Short mmCIF file of C-alpha atoms in Angstrom, two decimals:
data_model
loop_
_atom_site.label_atom_id
_atom_site.label_comp_id
_atom_site.label_asym_id
_atom_site.label_seq_id
_atom_site.Cartn_x
_atom_site.Cartn_y
_atom_site.Cartn_z
CA MET Y 1 41.60 3.54 -12.02
CA PHE Y 2 43.77 4.23 -15.22
CA ALA Y 3 46.68 4.90 -13.64
CA LEU Y 4 46.60 1.00 -12.65
CA GLY Y 5 47.62 0.78 -16.33
CA GLN Y 6 46.53 -0.91 -19.50
CA GLU Y 7 46.97 -4.68 -18.72
CA LEU Y 8 47.46 -5.30 -22.61
CA ALA Y 9 49.41 -2.28 -23.23
CA GLN Y 10 52.50 -4.83 -23.36
CA THR Y 11 53.06 -8.21 -21.21
CA PRO Y 12 51.88 -7.97 -18.11
CA ALA Y 13 54.39 -8.07 -15.15
CA HIS Y 14 52.10 -9.91 -13.00
CA LYS Y 15 50.84 -13.22 -13.62
CA PHE Y 16 46.87 -13.52 -14.14
CA ASP Y 17 45.99 -15.64 -11.06
CA LEU Y 18 42.37 -16.20 -9.56
CA ALA Y 19 43.72 -16.83 -6.19
CA HIS Y 20 44.48 -13.12 -5.91
CA MET Y 21 40.77 -12.06 -6.85
CA ARG Y 22 39.39 -14.41 -4.49
CA VAL Y 23 41.29 -13.11 -1.56
CA LEU Y 24 40.22 -9.31 -2.34
CA LEU Y 25 36.72 -10.64 -2.66
CA ASP Y 26 36.70 -12.52 0.79
CA ALA Y 27 37.92 -9.40 2.13
CA LEU Y 28 34.91 -7.54 0.78
CA GLU Y 29 32.56 -10.44 2.33
CA HIS Y 30 32.28 -12.10 -1.14
CA PRO Y 31 29.53 -10.04 -2.99
CA GLU Y 32 29.81 -12.38 -5.84
CA HIS Y 33 28.19 -14.93 -3.97
CA LYS Y 34 24.66 -12.94 -3.16
CA PHE Y 35 23.16 -12.85 -6.90
CA PRO Y 36 22.81 -15.60 -9.21
CA ALA Y 37 25.03 -15.07 -12.60
CA VAL Y 38 25.41 -15.41 -16.37
CA LEU Y 39 28.95 -16.23 -17.66
CA ILE Y 40 29.19 -15.27 -21.34
CA GLY Y 41 32.75 -15.74 -23.15
CA GLY Y 42 34.08 -16.08 -26.75
CA THR Y 43 36.16 -13.88 -28.84
CA ASN Y 44 33.60 -11.96 -30.83
CA GLY Y 45 29.82 -11.30 -29.74
CA LYS Y 46 30.07 -11.41 -26.22
CA GLY Y 47 29.05 -7.88 -25.56
CA SER Y 48 25.70 -8.22 -28.19
CA THR Y 49 24.74 -11.54 -26.78
CA ALA Y 50 25.23 -10.20 -22.79
CA ALA Y 51 23.09 -6.55 -24.17
CA THR Y 52 20.40 -8.74 -25.50
CA LEU Y 53 19.93 -11.46 -22.78
CA GLY Y 54 20.20 -8.46 -20.36
CA SER Y 55 17.47 -6.98 -22.00
CA ILE Y 56 14.78 -10.06 -22.03
CA LEU Y 57 15.83 -10.08 -18.37
CA ARG Y 58 14.90 -6.91 -17.77
CA VAL Y 59 11.69 -7.13 -19.68
CA SER Y 60 10.53 -10.24 -17.85
CA GLY Y 61 10.82 -7.99 -14.56
CA TYR Y 62 14.30 -9.03 -13.18
CA ARG Y 63 16.33 -6.49 -11.55
CA THR Y 64 19.10 -7.08 -13.98
CA GLY Y 65 22.80 -6.21 -13.49
CA LEU Y 66 24.90 -5.79 -16.61
CA TYR Y 67 29.12 -6.10 -16.86
CA THR Y 68 30.44 -5.32 -19.96
CA SER Y 69 33.93 -4.21 -21.43
CA PRO Y 70 35.44 -2.20 -22.85
CA HIS Y 71 33.79 1.35 -22.85
CA LEU Y 72 33.17 3.82 -25.52
CA VAL Y 73 33.34 7.01 -23.70
CA ARG Y 74 32.86 6.67 -19.70
CA ILE Y 75 33.70 3.87 -17.45
CA ASN Y 76 30.65 3.89 -15.93
CA GLU Y 77 28.88 2.30 -18.90
CA ARG Y 78 30.64 -1.15 -18.06
CA ILE Y 79 28.49 -1.47 -14.92
CA CYS Y 80 25.03 -1.21 -15.32
CA ILE Y 81 21.70 -2.04 -14.01
CA ASP Y 82 18.22 -2.28 -15.92
CA GLY Y 83 19.87 -0.26 -18.47
CA ALA Y 84 21.01 2.51 -16.16
CA ALA Y 85 25.16 3.19 -15.91
CA ILE Y 86 26.23 3.04 -12.18
CA GLY Y 87 25.97 6.92 -11.18
CA ASP Y 88 29.53 8.76 -10.56
CA ASP Y 89 28.98 8.90 -6.36
CA ASP Y 90 28.37 5.34 -6.36
CA PHE Y 91 31.42 4.18 -8.73
CA ALA Y 92 33.71 6.80 -6.46
CA GLY Y 93 32.36 5.22 -3.12
CA ILE Y 94 32.60 1.69 -3.97
CA HIS Y 95 36.32 2.19 -5.65
CA ASP Y 96 37.44 3.77 -2.60
CA LEU Y 97 36.38 1.00 -0.51
CA VAL Y 98 37.66 -1.89 -3.15
CA ASP Y 99 40.80 0.17 -3.26
CA ARG Y 100 41.35 0.66 0.48
CA THR Y 101 40.89 -3.03 0.87
CA ALA Y 102 43.47 -3.80 -1.64
CA GLU Y 103 45.76 -1.57 -0.17
CA ARG Y 104 45.50 -3.12 3.61
CA LEU Y 105 45.87 -6.62 1.81
CA VAL Y 106 48.98 -5.76 0.31
CA GLY Y 107 49.85 -4.26 3.59
CA GLU Y 108 49.52 -7.39 5.55
CA ALA Y 109 51.39 -9.50 2.81
CA GLU Y 110 47.65 -11.27 1.73
CA LEU Y 111 48.07 -9.96 -1.84
CA PRO Y 112 51.58 -9.55 -3.56
CA TRP Y 113 50.64 -6.70 -5.39
CA HIS Y 114 47.81 -4.22 -6.07
CA PRO Y 115 44.76 -5.67 -8.24
CA SER Y 116 44.69 -4.96 -11.68
CA PHE Y 117 42.41 -2.53 -13.55
CA PHE Y 118 40.30 -5.16 -14.78
CA GLU Y 119 40.11 -7.00 -11.14
CA MET Y 120 39.45 -3.81 -9.59
CA LEU Y 121 36.67 -2.95 -12.02
CA THR Y 122 35.21 -6.60 -11.59
CA ALA Y 123 34.85 -6.05 -7.90
CA ILE Y 124 33.46 -2.87 -8.16
CA ALA Y 125 30.92 -4.19 -9.91
CA PHE Y 126 30.28 -7.31 -8.02
CA GLU Y 127 29.78 -4.69 -4.85
CA TYR Y 128 27.48 -2.42 -6.50
CA PHE Y 129 25.15 -5.36 -7.79
CA ALA Y 130 25.16 -6.99 -4.37
CA ARG Y 131 24.43 -3.54 -2.72
CA GLU Y 132 21.72 -2.92 -5.46
CA LYS Y 133 20.15 -6.46 -4.90
CA VAL Y 134 19.88 -7.26 -8.20
CA ASP Y 135 17.89 -10.42 -9.01
CA ILE Y 136 20.61 -11.81 -11.63
CA ALA Y 137 23.68 -10.59 -13.25
CA VAL Y 138 25.07 -10.89 -17.11
CA LEU Y 139 28.78 -11.01 -17.03
CA GLU Y 140 30.74 -10.68 -19.84
CA VAL Y 141 34.07 -12.46 -19.73
CA GLY Y 142 37.09 -10.02 -20.41
CA MET Y 143 39.82 -11.88 -21.80
CA GLY Y 144 40.25 -15.62 -21.95
CA GLY Y 145 37.81 -17.27 -19.51
CA ARG Y 146 39.82 -19.68 -17.27
CA LEU Y 147 41.65 -16.92 -15.42
CA ASP Y 148 39.44 -14.00 -16.05
CA ALA Y 149 38.56 -12.06 -13.24
CA THR Y 150 34.71 -12.57 -13.65
CA ASN Y 151 35.56 -16.62 -13.31
CA VAL Y 152 34.91 -16.57 -9.77
CA VAL Y 153 31.30 -16.44 -9.65
CA GLU Y 154 29.20 -19.90 -9.91
CA PRO Y 155 27.17 -19.29 -13.03
CA ARG Y 156 23.79 -20.60 -13.23
CA VAL Y 157 24.59 -20.60 -17.27
CA SER Y 158 27.68 -20.43 -19.21
CA VAL Y 159 27.50 -19.23 -22.78
CA LEU Y 160 30.14 -19.36 -25.27
CA THR Y 161 30.15 -17.26 -28.48
CA ASP Y 162 32.41 -17.60 -31.61
CA ILE Y 163 35.88 -18.13 -31.17
CA SER Y 164 38.78 -16.70 -33.48
CA LEU Y 165 42.31 -15.64 -33.01
CA ASP Y 166 42.86 -12.81 -30.88
CA HIS Y 167 45.26 -12.03 -27.89
CA GLN Y 168 47.24 -14.59 -29.18
CA LYS Y 169 50.21 -13.23 -27.04
CA PHE Y 170 48.03 -14.05 -23.79
CA LEU Y 171 45.84 -17.05 -24.91
CA GLY Y 172 47.47 -18.95 -27.55
CA ASP Y 173 48.56 -19.27 -31.17
CA THR Y 174 45.96 -21.70 -32.37
CA LEU Y 175 41.99 -21.81 -32.34
CA ALA Y 176 42.38 -25.00 -30.08
CA GLU Y 177 44.67 -23.20 -27.46
CA ILE Y 178 42.34 -20.19 -27.24
CA ALA Y 179 39.41 -22.23 -27.02
CA ALA Y 180 40.87 -24.26 -24.18
CA GLU Y 181 41.04 -21.19 -22.24
CA LYS Y 182 37.66 -20.00 -22.99
CA VAL Y 183 35.88 -23.56 -21.92
CA GLY Y 184 37.01 -22.24 -18.44
CA ILE Y 185 34.11 -20.73 -17.64
CA LEU Y 186 31.99 -24.25 -18.15
CA ARG Y 187 30.53 -25.57 -14.72
CA ALA Y 188 29.71 -29.46 -14.07
CA GLN Y 189 26.29 -30.22 -14.14
CA MET Y 190 25.48 -26.49 -15.30
CA PRO Y 191 24.22 -25.56 -18.94
CA ALA Y 192 26.84 -24.68 -21.45
CA VAL Y 193 25.04 -22.80 -24.35
CA THR Y 194 26.97 -23.16 -27.75
CA LEU Y 195 26.77 -22.84 -31.45
CA PRO Y 196 28.74 -24.97 -34.08
CA GLN Y 197 31.94 -23.40 -35.20
CA ALA Y 198 35.31 -24.18 -36.37
CA PRO Y 199 36.20 -27.50 -35.93
CA GLU Y 200 39.30 -26.77 -33.81
CA ALA Y 201 37.27 -25.20 -31.21
CA ASN Y 202 34.21 -27.28 -32.10
CA ASP Y 203 36.65 -30.18 -30.56
CA VAL Y 204 37.86 -28.41 -27.56
CA ILE Y 205 34.25 -27.52 -26.30
CA GLY Y 206 32.80 -30.77 -26.96
CA ASN Y 207 35.37 -32.24 -24.50
CA ALA Y 208 35.35 -30.18 -22.28
CA ILE Y 209 31.43 -30.28 -21.74
CA LEU Y 210 31.79 -34.38 -21.59
CA ASN Y 211 34.87 -34.37 -19.24
CA MET Y 212 33.23 -32.05 -16.74
CA SER Y 213 29.72 -33.51 -17.36
CA ALA Y 214 27.99 -29.79 -18.27
CA LYS Y 215 24.61 -29.75 -19.87
CA GLY Y 216 25.49 -29.10 -23.42
CA VAL Y 217 22.77 -26.92 -25.07
CA SER Y 218 22.96 -26.15 -28.49
CA ALA Y 219 21.32 -22.62 -29.76
CA VAL Y 220 20.92 -24.03 -33.41
CA ALA Y 221 17.26 -23.94 -33.23
CA TYR Y 222 17.01 -20.16 -32.78
CA VAL Y 223 18.86 -19.32 -35.91
CA PRO Y 224 17.21 -18.46 -38.81
CA PRO Y 225 17.84 -19.92 -42.20
CA VAL Y 226 20.62 -17.55 -43.35
CA SER Y 227 20.86 -18.77 -47.10
CA PRO Y 228 19.13 -17.66 -49.53
CA ASN Y 229 16.60 -15.82 -47.55
CA SER Y 230 18.89 -14.07 -45.36
CA ALA Y 231 19.31 -10.85 -47.20
CA SER Y 232 15.37 -10.28 -46.61
CA TYR Y 233 15.74 -10.28 -43.15
CA LEU Y 234 17.35 -6.63 -43.13
CA VAL Y 235 14.72 -3.95 -43.03
CA PRO Y 236 14.60 -0.60 -42.58
CA SER Y 237 13.98 0.52 -38.73
CA THR Y 238 10.35 1.91 -37.87
CA ARG Y 239 11.69 2.88 -34.50
CA GLU Y 240 14.76 5.42 -35.57
CA LYS Y 241 15.48 7.92 -38.28
CA ALA Y 242 17.81 5.81 -39.91
CA GLY Y 243 19.60 2.35 -39.77
CA TYR Y 244 18.12 -1.00 -40.33
CA VAL Y 245 16.58 -4.04 -38.20
CA SER Y 246 16.89 -7.49 -38.47
CA ARG Y 247 13.38 -9.23 -38.66
CA TYR Y 248 12.46 -13.10 -38.54
CA ARG Y 249 10.29 -15.48 -37.09
CA LEU Y 250 10.89 -18.09 -34.69
CA GLN Y 251 9.41 -20.75 -32.55
CA VAL Y 252 10.55 -20.20 -28.69
CA LEU Y 253 9.29 -21.89 -25.53
CA GLY Y 254 5.93 -23.26 -27.09
CA LYS Y 255 5.25 -20.14 -29.20
CA GLU Y 256 6.23 -18.23 -32.42
CA ILE Y 257 7.83 -14.76 -31.94
CA THR Y 258 8.75 -12.04 -34.24
CA VAL Y 259 12.31 -11.25 -33.61
CA GLU Y 260 13.23 -7.73 -34.65
CA THR Y 261 16.82 -6.83 -33.13
CA PRO Y 262 18.50 -3.62 -33.82
CA LEU Y 263 21.87 -5.64 -33.97
CA VAL Y 264 22.12 -6.30 -37.59
CA GLY Y 265 24.29 -8.72 -39.85
CA ARG Y 266 23.94 -12.40 -40.23
CA HIS Y 267 26.57 -12.83 -37.67
CA GLN Y 268 24.32 -11.46 -35.29
CA PHE Y 269 21.85 -14.24 -35.79
CA ARG Y 270 24.29 -16.44 -33.96
CA ASN Y 271 24.63 -14.04 -31.01
CA VAL Y 272 20.85 -13.33 -30.67
CA ALA Y 273 20.36 -17.15 -30.96
CA LEU Y 274 22.54 -17.91 -27.92
CA ALA Y 275 20.87 -15.39 -26.00
CA ILE Y 276 17.40 -16.81 -26.38
CA ALA Y 277 18.84 -20.22 -25.58
CA ALA Y 278 20.23 -18.89 -22.38
CA ALA Y 279 16.85 -16.92 -21.54
CA ALA Y 280 15.04 -20.30 -22.40
CA GLU Y 281 17.74 -22.25 -19.87
CA LEU Y 282 16.94 -19.68 -17.09
CA ALA Y 283 13.12 -19.70 -17.67
CA HIS Y 284 13.67 -23.53 -16.76
CA GLN Y 285 15.31 -22.79 -13.56
CA GLU Y 286 13.73 -20.14 -11.05
CA PHE Y 287 13.24 -17.50 -13.31
CA ALA Y 288 9.68 -18.59 -14.61
CA ALA Y 289 8.24 -15.04 -15.56
CA ILE Y 290 10.68 -15.52 -18.90
CA ASP Y 291 8.08 -16.22 -21.70
CA ALA Y 292 7.96 -16.01 -25.69
CA PRO Y 293 6.67 -12.72 -25.42
CA SER Y 294 9.13 -11.28 -22.99
CA ILE Y 295 12.16 -12.46 -25.26
CA GLU Y 296 10.23 -11.15 -28.09
CA GLN Y 297 10.32 -7.64 -26.36
CA GLY Y 298 13.24 -7.85 -24.86
CA ILE Y 299 15.16 -8.43 -28.13
CA ARG Y 300 13.60 -5.64 -29.78
CA GLU Y 301 14.13 -3.48 -26.78
CA THR Y 302 18.10 -4.35 -27.14
CA HIS Y 303 20.48 -1.17 -26.70
CA TRP Y 304 24.07 -2.04 -27.49
CA PRO Y 305 25.57 0.98 -28.96
CA GLY Y 306 28.54 0.86 -31.36
CA ARG Y 307 27.48 -1.99 -33.17
CA PHE Y 308 26.86 -1.08 -36.73
CA GLN Y 309 24.64 1.85 -35.16
CA VAL Y 310 23.70 4.15 -37.82
CA LEU Y 311 23.74 8.26 -37.37
CA PRO Y 312 21.26 9.49 -39.78
CA ALA Y 313 22.45 12.61 -41.98
CA THR Y 314 21.88 16.30 -40.93
CA ALA Y 315 23.09 19.62 -42.58
CA ASP Y 316 26.47 19.43 -40.67
CA HIS Y 317 27.22 15.85 -41.67
CA PRO Y 318 26.57 12.66 -43.82
CA GLU Y 319 24.78 9.45 -42.64
CA VAL Y 320 27.33 7.50 -40.50
CA VAL Y 321 28.02 3.79 -39.45
CA PHE Y 322 29.50 3.07 -36.08
CA ASP Y 323 31.27 -0.25 -35.88
CA VAL Y 324 33.69 -1.30 -33.36
CA ALA Y 325 35.09 -4.56 -35.43
CA HIS Y 326 38.53 -4.87 -34.06
CA ASN Y 327 39.71 -8.09 -35.31
CA PRO Y 328 39.69 -9.96 -38.59
CA ALA Y 329 36.36 -12.00 -37.76
CA GLY Y 330 34.70 -9.06 -36.93
CA ALA Y 331 35.72 -7.22 -40.21
CA TRP Y 332 34.37 -9.79 -42.11
CA ALA Y 333 30.92 -9.32 -40.34
CA LEU Y 334 31.14 -5.54 -40.95
CA ARG Y 335 32.00 -6.17 -44.73
CA SER Y 336 28.96 -8.37 -44.86
CA THR Y 337 26.71 -6.15 -43.80
CA LEU Y 338 27.53 -2.95 -45.52
CA SER Y 339 27.47 -4.88 -48.79
CA ALA Y 340 23.99 -5.86 -47.90
CA ALA Y 341 22.76 -2.49 -46.45
CA TYR Y 342 24.86 -0.15 -48.57
CA GLU Y 343 25.78 -1.65 -51.78
CA ASP Y 344 25.43 1.37 -53.86
CA ARG Y 345 26.85 4.11 -51.99
CA PRO Y 346 29.91 5.74 -52.17
CA LEU Y 347 31.88 4.53 -48.58
CA VAL Y 348 34.85 6.82 -46.60
CA PHE Y 349 36.11 4.93 -43.74
CA ILE Y 350 38.00 6.13 -40.59
CA PHE Y 351 40.04 3.73 -38.85
CA GLY Y 352 42.32 3.31 -36.40
CA ALA Y 353 43.10 0.27 -34.35
CA MET Y 354 45.63 -1.09 -31.29
CA ARG Y 355 48.79 -2.28 -32.51
CA ASP Y 356 48.39 -5.42 -31.32
CA LYS Y 357 45.52 -6.28 -33.66
CA ALA Y 358 45.85 -7.71 -37.07
CA ILE Y 359 45.64 -4.46 -38.82
CA GLY Y 360 46.88 -5.64 -42.23
CA GLU Y 361 44.31 -8.20 -42.29
CA MET Y 362 41.45 -5.82 -41.55
CA ALA Y 363 42.54 -3.33 -43.84
CA GLU Y 364 42.82 -6.36 -46.91
CA ILE Y 365 39.04 -7.27 -45.54
CA LEU Y 366 37.97 -3.65 -45.32
CA PHE Y 367 39.56 -0.98 -47.21
CA PRO Y 368 38.61 -2.70 -50.86
CA LEU Y 369 35.14 -1.68 -50.13
CA ALA Y 370 35.82 2.44 -49.54
CA ASP Y 371 36.38 5.07 -52.03
CA ARG Y 372 38.57 6.58 -49.29
CA VAL Y 373 40.20 5.48 -45.91
CA ILE Y 374 41.18 8.02 -43.60
CA ALA Y 375 43.83 6.51 -40.74
CA THR Y 376 43.76 8.10 -37.32
CA HIS Y 377 44.46 7.27 -34.10
CA VAL Y 378 43.72 7.51 -30.58
CA ASP Y 379 45.47 8.67 -27.26
CA ASN Y 380 46.10 5.24 -25.75
CA PRO Y 381 49.50 3.37 -25.12
CA ARG Y 382 48.25 0.79 -27.56
CA ALA Y 383 47.16 2.50 -30.46
CA ALA Y 384 48.83 2.29 -33.63
CA THR Y 385 50.05 5.54 -35.34
CA THR Y 386 48.59 6.33 -38.94
CA SER Y 387 51.74 5.87 -40.53
CA GLU Y 388 51.71 2.05 -38.79
CA ILE Y 389 48.15 1.77 -40.38
CA ARG Y 390 49.31 3.04 -43.55
CA ALA Y 391 52.82 0.45 -43.67
CA ALA Y 392 50.02 -2.52 -42.73
CA ALA Y 393 47.66 -1.68 -45.48
CA HIS Y 394 50.66 -1.70 -48.20
CA ARG Y 395 49.06 -4.31 -50.25
CA VAL Y 396 45.82 -2.62 -50.34
CA SER Y 397 45.24 -0.14 -53.46
CA VAL Y 398 42.80 2.40 -51.96
CA ASP Y 399 43.43 6.17 -51.02
CA ILE Y 400 44.65 6.41 -47.58
CA GLU Y 401 44.98 9.58 -45.87
CA GLU Y 402 46.04 10.49 -42.44
CA ALA Y 403 44.22 12.50 -39.70
CA PRO Y 404 45.75 13.42 -36.41
CA ASP Y 405 42.74 12.48 -34.43
CA VAL Y 406 39.29 11.55 -34.35
CA VAL Y 407 37.76 15.05 -34.62
CA SER Y 408 39.73 16.04 -37.82
CA ALA Y 409 39.19 12.68 -39.32
CA LEU Y 410 35.55 13.57 -39.33
CA ALA Y 411 35.71 16.52 -40.55
CA ARG Y 412 37.84 15.35 -43.61
CA ALA Y 413 35.14 12.38 -44.06
CA ARG Y 414 32.82 14.95 -43.79
CA ASP Y 415 34.32 16.81 -46.89
CA CYS Y 416 35.24 13.55 -48.91
CA ALA Y 417 31.49 11.49 -48.26
CA GLY Y 418 29.67 14.50 -49.69
CA LYS Y 419 25.82 14.15 -49.47
CA ARG Y 420 25.56 10.63 -50.69
CA GLY Y 421 28.73 9.05 -49.22
CA LEU Y 422 28.41 6.87 -46.15
CA VAL Y 423 30.98 7.51 -43.22
CA VAL Y 424 31.77 4.53 -41.44
CA ALA Y 425 34.02 4.65 -38.17
CA THR Y 426 35.57 1.48 -37.35
CA GLY Y 427 38.74 -0.47 -36.25
CA SER Y 428 38.54 -0.09 -32.64
CA ILE Y 429 36.03 0.65 -29.94
CA TYR Y 430 38.20 3.71 -28.71
CA ILE Y 431 37.85 5.20 -32.39
CA VAL Y 432 33.85 4.65 -32.20
CA GLY Y 433 33.45 6.17 -28.68
CA GLU Y 434 35.22 9.00 -29.78
CA ALA Y 435 33.13 9.76 -33.08
CA MET Y 436 30.27 8.83 -31.21
CA ARG Y 437 31.07 11.42 -28.44
CA ALA Y 438 32.13 13.83 -31.24
CA LEU Y 439 28.82 13.72 -33.22
CA GLY Y 440 26.36 13.36 -30.12
CA ALA Y 441 25.19 9.63 -30.87
CA ARG Y 442 23.54 7.95 -28.23
CA ILE Y 443 25.52 5.73 -25.99
CA VAL Y 444 23.82 4.82 -22.96
#
């Protein structure tokens, strides 16, 4: 799979085209037609929304597929059923089928070239979900929406999370241009779950809903008041040894529930609200087992690692926060949550990022919080070098050290943080994944 290359490492040699994905799926006898699906697109919060909705559906008694990207440590994490990642044997067997099918189609000139990494993985997920007879699949859109490989399904509900600047080289230079790609997942007459956001994105979303006669669904009713009471929603977790949950009351499907989500931060209020609104829409379709208690329990049992995930201190390392913030919007969300939860603690950042990200802007948002920053990188063709990170952060007056890899960065951070300090690993899902693996944090 990895030999197919990283589509985003450089300008792709092949144009994104859903027609090719449809040719491949036709040869596989259209597994994507064998289960109902929800599509979740946007820039930030897609995975959190998908994981929350998937948990609600699972608790409601439905066999639920969840397809997300990227992965923290193992590629299997991207394809789950009822919280369990696809096994190695199933993955290898289905990959062999899809790969042989693709090679035959190329040989017969049905396809002009071999499918990409993401197209292959999406086809594997569809085939797995079809074989395992899931009741429903929650699909996180990869990039964009209109031409994303997931957009070959006919979703029962489409969800748009917050849209911000990211992947401009592929999607456009303005919020309006990016939003125009994201709204490609909406369908005529079908629910389109949204929240108000930046005016440029709102205009595109609103016009798309009107032009295609989609059913606009606002999740505003499920967002708690964020000022001045939002700080009181953050409370210590009673289920874990460290960390926090957000807890607040809402009216859902005619009943009051206590929302208690392990996904903390004001930005997660919006993602949870979108998941609730999507669940409520599905409850009005044929998924009648979804009710207020199952929504409450599903939110509480959501597991979505690497999103302000706290690893308690041990004799070997200080308390650690893992957060996959990888663009300015994610950096602002992390900064807000750190300020609320760890206002008086010295912070040591382990930071690495992909070269195509807004590293300078992320540094200006996050690094002023830190007593020290340790720049590092992973073995990825897109990864920025430590010297590139230092250069991008030249306007921030904080001590920046360089470490050749994540393990050595963790060792140095442990020395700098002492017993009272907090280590924050962030900047890229790849950095967070390696840090979690090195420290033995729970991933699946």
